[in-house]
XYZ file of C-alpha atoms in Angstrom:
569
model
C 0.364 -182.836 73.796
C 2.036 -180.630 71.200
C 2.906 -181.628 67.616
C 6.628 -181.513 68.459
C 6.139 -184.245 71.083
C 5.886 -186.595 68.097
C 9.627 -186.194 67.472
C 10.993 -185.637 70.972
C 9.068 -187.763 73.522
C 9.803 -191.308 74.666
C 12.534 -193.929 74.131
C 11.522 -194.557 70.501
C 12.451 -190.979 69.658
C 16.054 -191.242 70.869
C 17.361 -191.166 67.248
C 15.292 -188.063 66.566
C 16.617 -186.338 69.678
C 20.156 -187.288 68.735
C 19.762 -185.552 65.380
C 18.141 -182.528 67.011
C 21.064 -182.235 69.408
C 23.411 -182.206 66.419
C 21.746 -179.040 65.058
C 22.938 -177.026 68.062
C 19.409 -175.740 68.660
C 18.984 -177.727 71.885
C 20.899 -175.654 74.414
C 19.707 -177.346 77.610
C 17.649 -180.325 78.702
C 14.836 -177.902 79.533
C 14.460 -177.200 75.798
C 12.750 -180.554 75.316
C 9.798 -179.194 77.313
C 9.486 -175.993 75.265
C 7.485 -175.414 72.070
C 9.399 -175.878 68.825
C 8.782 -172.770 66.688
C 9.572 -172.586 62.990
C 10.863 -169.346 61.506
C 9.908 -169.409 57.816
C 12.218 -166.817 56.299
C 12.183 -165.680 52.679
C 15.686 -164.181 52.753
C 17.177 -164.014 49.252
C 19.837 -161.548 48.195
C 18.410 -160.656 44.768
C 15.180 -159.061 46.072
C 15.624 -155.664 47.783
C 12.593 -156.360 49.964
C 14.299 -159.515 51.233
C 18.025 -158.734 51.197
C 17.972 -157.788 54.901
C 15.782 -160.628 56.142
C 18.736 -162.736 57.324
C 19.202 -160.138 60.073
C 15.470 -160.163 60.780
C 15.545 -163.940 61.151
C 18.294 -163.748 63.763
C 16.344 -161.181 65.789
C 13.133 -163.191 65.647
C 14.919 -166.407 66.641
C 16.453 -164.731 69.669
C 13.104 -163.235 70.659
C 11.489 -166.681 70.479
C 14.195 -168.154 72.680
C 13.884 -165.299 75.156
C 10.126 -165.928 75.321
C 10.554 -169.603 76.120
C 10.472 -171.305 72.725
C 13.055 -173.188 70.681
C 13.441 -171.612 67.212
C 14.365 -173.406 63.985
C 14.761 -171.297 60.864
C 14.245 -172.424 57.265
C 14.049 -170.525 53.993
C 11.529 -170.205 51.166
C 12.250 -169.128 47.606
C 11.260 -165.754 46.225
C 10.926 -164.120 42.797
C 11.517 -160.389 42.393
C 8.662 -159.275 40.166
C 10.454 -156.110 39.094
C 13.600 -157.947 37.997
C 11.524 -160.716 36.367
C 9.325 -158.139 34.597
C 9.162 -157.856 30.818
C 10.773 -161.186 29.906
C 10.165 -164.916 30.305
C 11.209 -164.888 33.942
C 7.868 -163.333 34.881
C 6.143 -166.602 33.986
C 7.602 -168.035 37.187
C 6.321 -165.330 39.524
C 2.750 -166.443 40.204
C 3.652 -170.170 40.015
C 6.268 -169.547 42.727
C 3.367 -168.851 45.108
C 2.351 -172.517 44.891
C 5.926 -173.697 45.504
C 6.116 -171.526 48.616
C 2.790 -172.849 49.931
C 3.899 -176.437 49.301
C 7.272 -175.762 50.944
C 5.547 -174.402 54.029
C 3.345 -177.485 54.257
C 6.323 -179.795 53.731
C 8.597 -178.220 56.334
C 5.955 -177.675 59.004
C 4.370 -181.104 58.798
C 7.532 -183.126 58.199
C 9.178 -181.687 61.306
C 6.130 -181.462 63.583
C 6.495 -177.822 64.570
C 4.189 -176.277 67.166
C 3.938 -172.849 65.561
C 5.529 -170.633 62.933
C 6.651 -167.050 62.442
C 6.533 -166.126 58.754
C 8.975 -163.478 57.505
C 7.899 -162.477 53.986
C 7.872 -159.120 52.258
C 7.233 -159.116 48.536
C 4.535 -160.027 46.077
C 3.952 -163.801 45.867
C 5.830 -164.638 49.054
C 3.221 -163.133 51.388
C 0.217 -164.988 49.909
C 2.245 -168.167 49.374
C 3.131 -168.272 53.053
C -0.457 -167.451 54.015
C -1.743 -170.304 51.869
C 0.697 -172.730 53.491
C -0.101 -171.487 56.987
C -3.858 -171.811 56.404
C -3.393 -175.310 55.013
C -1.296 -176.585 57.929
C -3.258 -174.611 60.566
C -0.601 -174.200 63.243
C -0.410 -171.052 65.411
C 1.054 -168.488 63.013
C 2.271 -164.898 63.085
C 3.436 -162.809 60.128
C 6.084 -160.110 60.443
C 7.359 -158.673 57.166
C 10.577 -156.871 56.319
C 8.808 -153.539 55.730
C 8.562 -151.101 52.807
C 11.370 -148.935 51.469
C 11.161 -145.164 51.506
C 10.307 -143.333 48.311
C 13.231 -142.009 46.315
C 13.882 -138.459 45.235
C 15.440 -137.052 42.090
C 18.246 -134.730 43.278
C 18.019 -132.614 40.107
C 14.274 -132.011 40.018
C 13.142 -132.809 43.558
C 10.522 -135.215 42.158
C 9.475 -138.111 44.391
C 10.347 -141.415 42.727
C 9.409 -145.080 42.958
C 9.719 -148.157 40.752
C 6.860 -146.988 38.514
C 8.879 -143.840 37.779
C 11.644 -145.941 36.238
C 9.362 -148.102 34.103
C 7.475 -145.056 32.850
C 10.742 -143.235 32.141
C 11.671 -146.090 29.781
C 8.501 -145.370 27.796
C 9.264 -141.656 27.790
C 12.824 -142.391 26.619
C 11.476 -144.467 23.703
C 9.342 -141.457 22.723
C 12.248 -139.016 22.995
C 10.761 -137.149 25.962
C 13.451 -138.252 28.422
C 17.181 -138.268 27.676
C 19.474 -141.177 28.478
C 21.140 -139.182 31.265
C 17.744 -138.298 32.778
C 16.719 -141.965 32.645
C 19.971 -142.894 34.371
C 19.355 -140.393 37.163
C 15.847 -141.719 37.777
C 17.161 -145.302 37.795
C 19.816 -144.457 40.392
C 17.487 -142.773 42.885
C 14.078 -144.497 42.602
C 14.812 -147.388 44.990
C 16.957 -145.925 47.793
C 17.149 -148.814 50.292
C 16.117 -152.313 51.193
C 12.399 -152.973 51.606
C 9.358 -153.650 49.468
C 8.731 -151.011 46.788
C 7.414 -147.800 48.280
C 3.891 -147.506 46.846
C 0.657 -149.411 47.406
C 1.856 -152.108 45.050
C 1.119 -155.818 45.545
C 3.714 -156.486 48.255
C 2.640 -153.624 50.468
C -1.039 -154.267 49.748
C -0.677 -157.840 51.018
C 1.420 -156.854 54.046
C -1.237 -154.298 54.968
C -4.020 -156.830 54.506
C -2.199 -159.273 56.788
C -2.963 -156.786 59.586
C -6.640 -156.680 58.638
C -6.887 -160.460 58.348
C -5.480 -160.645 61.875
C -2.273 -162.542 61.093
C 0.172 -159.714 61.875
C 0.631 -156.939 64.405
C -0.412 -153.304 63.879
C 2.275 -151.475 61.892
C 3.392 -154.546 59.978
C 2.317 -153.130 56.627
C 3.621 -149.578 56.949
C 6.640 -149.237 59.274
C 9.614 -148.678 56.958
C 12.254 -151.388 56.673
C 14.903 -148.949 57.930
C 12.828 -147.563 60.829
C 14.118 -148.635 64.276
C 10.486 -149.178 65.280
C 10.489 -152.239 63.038
C 12.992 -153.960 65.358
C 10.490 -153.706 68.181
C 7.950 -155.415 65.919
C 10.350 -158.329 65.352
C 10.883 -158.734 69.101
C 7.139 -158.674 69.792
C 6.594 -161.280 67.080
C 8.968 -163.689 68.818
C 7.274 -163.118 72.139
C 3.709 -163.401 70.860
C 4.158 -166.587 68.805
C 5.065 -168.480 71.980
C 1.889 -167.134 73.598
C -0.171 -168.148 70.545
C 1.188 -171.708 70.783
C 0.372 -171.922 74.476
C -3.173 -170.708 73.811
C -3.435 -172.821 70.629
C -4.780 -169.879 68.582
C -4.687 -171.048 64.972
C -5.348 -169.520 61.545
C -8.716 -171.321 61.486
C -9.716 -169.190 64.494
C -8.665 -165.999 62.726
C -9.282 -166.505 58.992
C -13.075 -166.425 59.047
C -15.447 -165.248 56.347
C -15.779 -161.978 58.289
C -11.993 -161.517 58.308
C -11.851 -161.844 54.515
C -14.716 -159.372 54.153
C -12.760 -156.928 56.330
C -9.741 -157.410 54.069
C -11.804 -156.639 50.960
C -13.255 -153.519 52.611
C -9.828 -152.125 53.504
C -8.407 -153.173 50.147
C -10.953 -151.189 48.131
C -10.735 -148.241 50.562
C -6.974 -148.084 49.987
C -7.143 -148.778 46.242
C -4.818 -151.752 46.616
C -3.281 -153.866 43.881
C -5.617 -155.800 41.582
C -3.546 -158.876 42.477
C -4.934 -158.877 46.004
C -8.228 -160.405 44.853
C -6.356 -163.249 43.141
C -4.432 -163.948 46.348
C -7.341 -163.560 48.761
C -9.307 -166.105 46.732
C -6.414 -168.559 46.966
C -5.870 -168.019 50.708
C -9.591 -168.370 51.425
C -9.649 -171.648 49.522
C -6.859 -173.031 51.709
C -8.694 -171.793 54.806
C -11.921 -173.463 53.715
C -13.741 -170.121 53.569
C -16.192 -169.480 50.714
C -15.056 -166.421 48.740
C -15.529 -165.519 45.077
C -14.979 -162.676 42.634
C -18.685 -161.910 42.935
C -18.121 -160.833 46.545
C -15.991 -157.821 45.574
C -18.457 -155.514 43.817
C -21.112 -155.349 46.586
C -18.343 -154.438 49.057
C -16.758 -151.909 46.700
C -20.150 -150.352 45.958
C -20.693 -149.474 49.626
C -17.084 -148.671 50.633
C -15.639 -145.208 49.930
C -12.186 -144.736 48.441
C -10.150 -143.036 51.190
C -6.468 -143.244 50.124
C -4.581 -142.417 46.947
C -1.147 -143.921 47.246
C 1.302 -144.457 44.389
C 0.762 -145.420 41.647
C -2.746 -143.939 41.928
C -1.663 -140.818 43.816
C 1.237 -138.861 45.287
C 1.459 -140.531 48.692
C 3.731 -143.438 49.594
C 3.945 -145.977 52.404
C 5.889 -143.641 54.697
C 3.034 -141.115 54.371
C 0.455 -143.765 55.213
C 2.422 -144.790 58.299
C 2.813 -141.177 59.416
C -0.958 -140.763 59.057
C -1.592 -143.668 61.427
C -1.168 -146.756 59.226
C -3.737 -149.459 58.611
C -5.195 -149.037 62.097
C -6.074 -145.456 61.130
C -7.689 -146.616 57.873
C -9.789 -148.968 59.997
C -10.566 -146.068 62.351
C -11.866 -143.974 59.440
C -13.925 -146.882 58.088
C -15.284 -147.411 61.579
C -17.351 -144.273 61.100
C -19.507 -146.239 58.652
C -22.160 -148.472 60.137
C -21.279 -152.155 59.793
C -18.330 -151.533 57.434
C -15.969 -153.559 59.644
C -16.632 -156.785 61.520
C -15.260 -155.617 64.848
C -15.207 -158.965 66.671
C -12.616 -160.639 64.435
C -9.629 -162.019 66.351
C -6.028 -160.970 65.708
C -2.649 -162.313 66.813
C -2.173 -159.189 68.942
C -4.714 -160.471 71.476
C -7.061 -157.609 70.588
C -10.071 -157.772 68.316
C -10.001 -155.657 65.180
C -12.576 -153.375 66.789
C -10.343 -152.817 69.811
C -7.423 -151.974 67.504
C -9.384 -149.346 65.596
C -10.772 -147.900 68.835
C -7.197 -147.137 69.948
C -6.208 -145.615 66.578
C -6.365 -142.079 65.249
C -6.013 -140.485 61.830
C -3.113 -138.042 61.966
C -3.276 -136.724 58.392
C -6.650 -136.477 56.662
C -5.021 -135.734 53.318
C -3.455 -139.198 53.328
C -6.402 -141.020 54.941
C -9.544 -139.124 54.164
C -12.646 -139.245 56.371
C -15.610 -141.053 54.854
C -17.377 -137.694 54.486
C -14.574 -136.443 52.216
C -13.739 -139.602 50.256
C -12.214 -139.534 46.785
C -15.278 -141.434 45.607
C -18.260 -143.194 47.123
C -17.120 -146.485 45.579
C -13.938 -148.384 46.385
C -10.787 -148.566 44.293
C -11.207 -152.078 42.832
C -13.958 -153.490 40.638
C -14.884 -156.679 38.795
C -16.333 -156.188 35.309
C -18.567 -158.669 33.473
C -19.797 -158.970 29.905
C -19.485 -161.068 26.778
C -15.717 -160.494 26.760
C -15.334 -161.735 30.345
C -18.298 -163.944 31.325
C -16.532 -165.029 34.540
C -15.225 -161.551 35.279
C -12.107 -159.415 35.033
C -10.474 -157.008 37.485
C -9.585 -153.320 37.289
C -7.876 -151.069 39.807
C -10.388 -148.269 39.342
C -8.449 -146.112 41.806
C -5.729 -145.773 39.164
C -8.059 -144.937 36.272
C -8.565 -141.312 35.200
C -12.122 -139.954 34.868
C -11.667 -139.883 31.082
C -11.170 -143.649 30.996
C -13.953 -144.736 33.357
C -16.215 -145.104 30.319
C -14.365 -145.851 27.116
C -15.000 -147.387 23.717
C -12.116 -148.106 21.397
C -10.773 -150.203 18.547
C -8.973 -153.446 19.355
C -5.289 -153.909 18.576
C -4.527 -157.552 19.300
C -1.227 -159.034 20.485
C -0.556 -162.704 21.188
C 1.979 -162.096 23.980
C 3.260 -159.425 26.354
C 6.575 -159.187 24.487
C 4.804 -158.567 21.179
C 2.624 -155.897 22.806
C 5.543 -154.101 24.409
C 7.381 -153.958 21.114
C 4.268 -152.643 19.405
C 3.743 -149.906 21.979
C 7.377 -148.771 22.100
C 7.586 -148.542 18.293
C 4.425 -146.466 17.907
C 2.086 -149.286 16.893
C -0.623 -148.172 19.320
C -2.575 -144.936 18.959
C -4.989 -142.926 21.081
C -8.523 -144.329 21.044
C -7.403 -147.952 20.798
C -7.775 -150.923 23.138
C -4.669 -153.085 23.455
C -5.647 -156.753 23.828
C -2.942 -159.086 25.139
C -3.985 -162.735 25.230
C -2.599 -166.203 25.913
C -0.997 -164.782 29.060
C -3.434 -166.347 31.555
C -2.532 -168.934 34.198
C -2.576 -171.763 31.621
C -1.813 -169.877 28.445
C 1.275 -167.943 29.569
C 1.760 -170.111 31.405
C 2.037 -168.287 34.703
C -0.079 -165.163 34.186
C 2.623 -162.578 33.590
C 2.340 -159.069 35.015
C 2.023 -156.268 32.469
C 3.850 -153.377 34.119
C 6.160 -152.913 31.142
C 3.350 -152.368 28.570
C 1.261 -150.144 30.858
C 4.330 -148.109 31.825
C 5.248 -147.772 28.155
C 1.763 -146.393 27.470
C 2.186 -143.914 30.324
C 5.654 -142.936 29.199
C 4.404 -142.254 25.677
C 1.546 -140.087 26.951
C -1.228 -142.604 26.157
C -2.308 -143.570 29.672
C -5.533 -141.541 29.456
C -6.448 -142.446 25.873
C -5.655 -146.166 25.500
C -7.103 -149.107 27.449
C -5.346 -152.437 27.924
C -7.172 -155.738 28.398
C -5.495 -159.059 29.139
C -6.048 -162.516 30.545
C -2.739 -161.933 32.293
C -2.442 -159.624 35.255
C -0.912 -156.324 36.298
C 1.723 -155.228 38.747
C 0.464 -153.312 41.742
C 2.549 -150.482 40.280
C 0.288 -150.281 37.214
C -2.060 -147.344 36.650
C -4.458 -146.392 33.874
C -7.267 -148.234 32.090
C -5.688 -151.629 32.673
C -8.097 -154.569 32.943
C -6.713 -157.994 33.799
C -7.620 -161.530 34.885
C -10.069 -161.829 31.952
C -11.859 -165.129 32.551
C -12.167 -167.565 30.914
C -8.692 -167.004 29.512
C -7.834 -167.406 25.829
C -6.132 -170.782 26.347
C -9.386 -172.099 27.853
C -11.418 -170.917 24.859
C -12.604 -167.680 26.457
C -14.046 -164.951 24.202
C -10.801 -162.958 24.403
C -9.326 -165.629 22.095
C -11.689 -164.547 19.312
C -11.129 -160.773 19.338
C -9.841 -159.451 15.996
C -8.029 -156.253 15.055
C -10.564 -153.524 14.389
C -13.278 -154.897 16.700
C -14.902 -152.341 18.961
C -14.743 -152.869 22.723
C -16.689 -150.870 25.274
C -15.736 -150.488 28.935
C -18.021 -149.041 31.616
C -16.314 -149.269 35.006
C -19.084 -147.574 37.065
C -21.600 -150.022 35.560
C -19.130 -152.938 36.017
C -19.424 -153.913 32.336
C -17.063 -154.858 29.506
C -18.311 -155.976 26.096
C -17.001 -156.926 22.684
C -19.292 -155.233 20.165
C -19.573 -158.280 17.921
C -22.709 -160.340 17.372
C -23.018 -163.759 18.970
C -23.390 -165.254 15.500
C -20.059 -163.766 14.459
C -18.407 -165.052 17.637
C -19.796 -168.523 16.915
C -18.326 -168.354 13.426
C -14.903 -167.438 14.826
C -15.041 -170.227 17.387
C -15.635 -172.660 14.556
C -12.303 -171.773 12.950
C -10.588 -174.447 15.064
C -7.730 -172.216 16.235
C -5.559 -173.956 18.823
C -3.823 -172.060 21.665
C -0.017 -171.962 21.457
C 1.861 -174.595 23.468
C 4.640 -172.572 25.070
C 6.014 -175.038 27.618
C 6.385 -178.762 26.973
C 8.392 -179.674 30.060
C 9.521 -178.544 33.496
C 7.561 -176.854 36.252
C 5.646 -174.441 34.007
C 4.228 -177.304 31.927
C 3.068 -179.064 35.095
C 1.633 -175.788 36.389
C -0.265 -175.162 33.132
C -1.761 -178.654 33.299
C -3.084 -178.207 36.841
C -3.881 -174.506 37.337
C -7.430 -173.213 37.700
C -8.948 -170.032 36.319
C -7.964 -166.618 37.646
C -11.600 -166.321 38.714
C -10.858 -169.137 41.181
C -7.547 -167.706 42.394
C -5.281 -169.505 39.888
C -4.650 -172.329 42.347
C -3.329 -175.780 41.528
C -5.937 -178.497 41.476
C -5.296 -182.186 40.720
C -8.959 -182.443 39.689
C -8.309 -179.904 36.952
C -5.922 -182.124 34.994
C -7.968 -185.282 35.556
C -11.071 -183.606 34.147
C -9.350 -183.066 30.810
C -9.007 -179.307 31.173
C -5.232 -179.255 30.793
C -3.494 -177.456 27.921
C -3.872 -178.719 24.361
């Protein structure tokens, strides 16, 4: 008995069958005996990573039909983080993840599908679909649209990506780049469809889908324009039918060991700091215990093997040429017990069998463990009196000069205020930019801070100024950028009580961050009765702010959160 039998078996379901016939999806009477497979497509024309997914959907549907299933496609929303960056639209990016997860649950359960192929590509869409798939627990396979190639400046020969454009804006504001030079960078940085070309959040999550076992080898690195990607789409359609017949579900794949594997590969690659936020949320839906505290022990014993943009010169095409994620696993396999080899994957192979068949074809792109960039991984969680519940830094993108840093606080109450301050010369070397009330509740929505960090880089301050926020950072961010400060300012966290001129010390190797103010002085400031700003009084963002949990818990929606009186003031 399959779930779809609920809507297609017996005389009482004649009305249901009549409606299904009207869709045109039932092409013969034999189709009633086949599995009904959903194709959850995130095709939207305004996101370059998704603009081609209508074609992908057609290929996957045909592959499902050829393999003996009946496909039904539906669409999920998507927010382009780059286009939403630097203005109020970014407040909707992280909250869109919850809408996508809820949409997946709604469509899959309302229509009694037997399995689902998910076609995501960019930032919040990948984890949103994973959350929904884990919640519903039907046989699931992910196949993304693929990354774009890096761009190239025809005048200088420089390799370009989205970070290049954001940083060029900062350089333009400082007079170091002309308007015509900025225009040339803009025109050539994003040359095709696909997710942005570095190890930013979208590509980090698509790569981790391989490690988690939800997608096929190559899913994270084969370029969107590479003909090899078409073969991946065809295999996805074939394999999902097999997964349904064998009833292999996310609960069989998304184990505690699978999430540990994902964290190992993530820190070895120096992935986006957003990945921890998303892995926490996906694990929660899967019923797997995972916390921020799990990251540091893994990072401490996992070497940093890859430096991809924005932390280095390599891009996704280089990683694929070097052997892709399977080759990263192969390199990590040289460490005892680094990878849980017995974890299942949708390919039918265990993760250990996949890495056994892989090879590293370029040791400059994927270094051996004996020649790692560092003995510790590329992500870290810092703790201290400024972040009692933790905060996250992409240490892979931090220069040696900023690994230990003490500076003077310059406080801004929003991202927009901070960006204006940076671009107009209001931030100097030796300072720590503090951006608060941008957390999940306070923003609301936990905006990304690519514009401020890129402005710092463009103005030549990336190695002399730190930035701390209860918001978060784009995967394209580099430098001493520390996000997800928890508790956030809107929840009364210590970041709410930082004042201009305070000294803040950061020690990434020691995993520490502290505000150099006495506890008595902090108590005095807390007694001032300052209320957080109320930025949204209606609509989805107000509902989100009332129900969202801390970034330390994955910034997930929880009905218990509002009922406990923890909603916004």
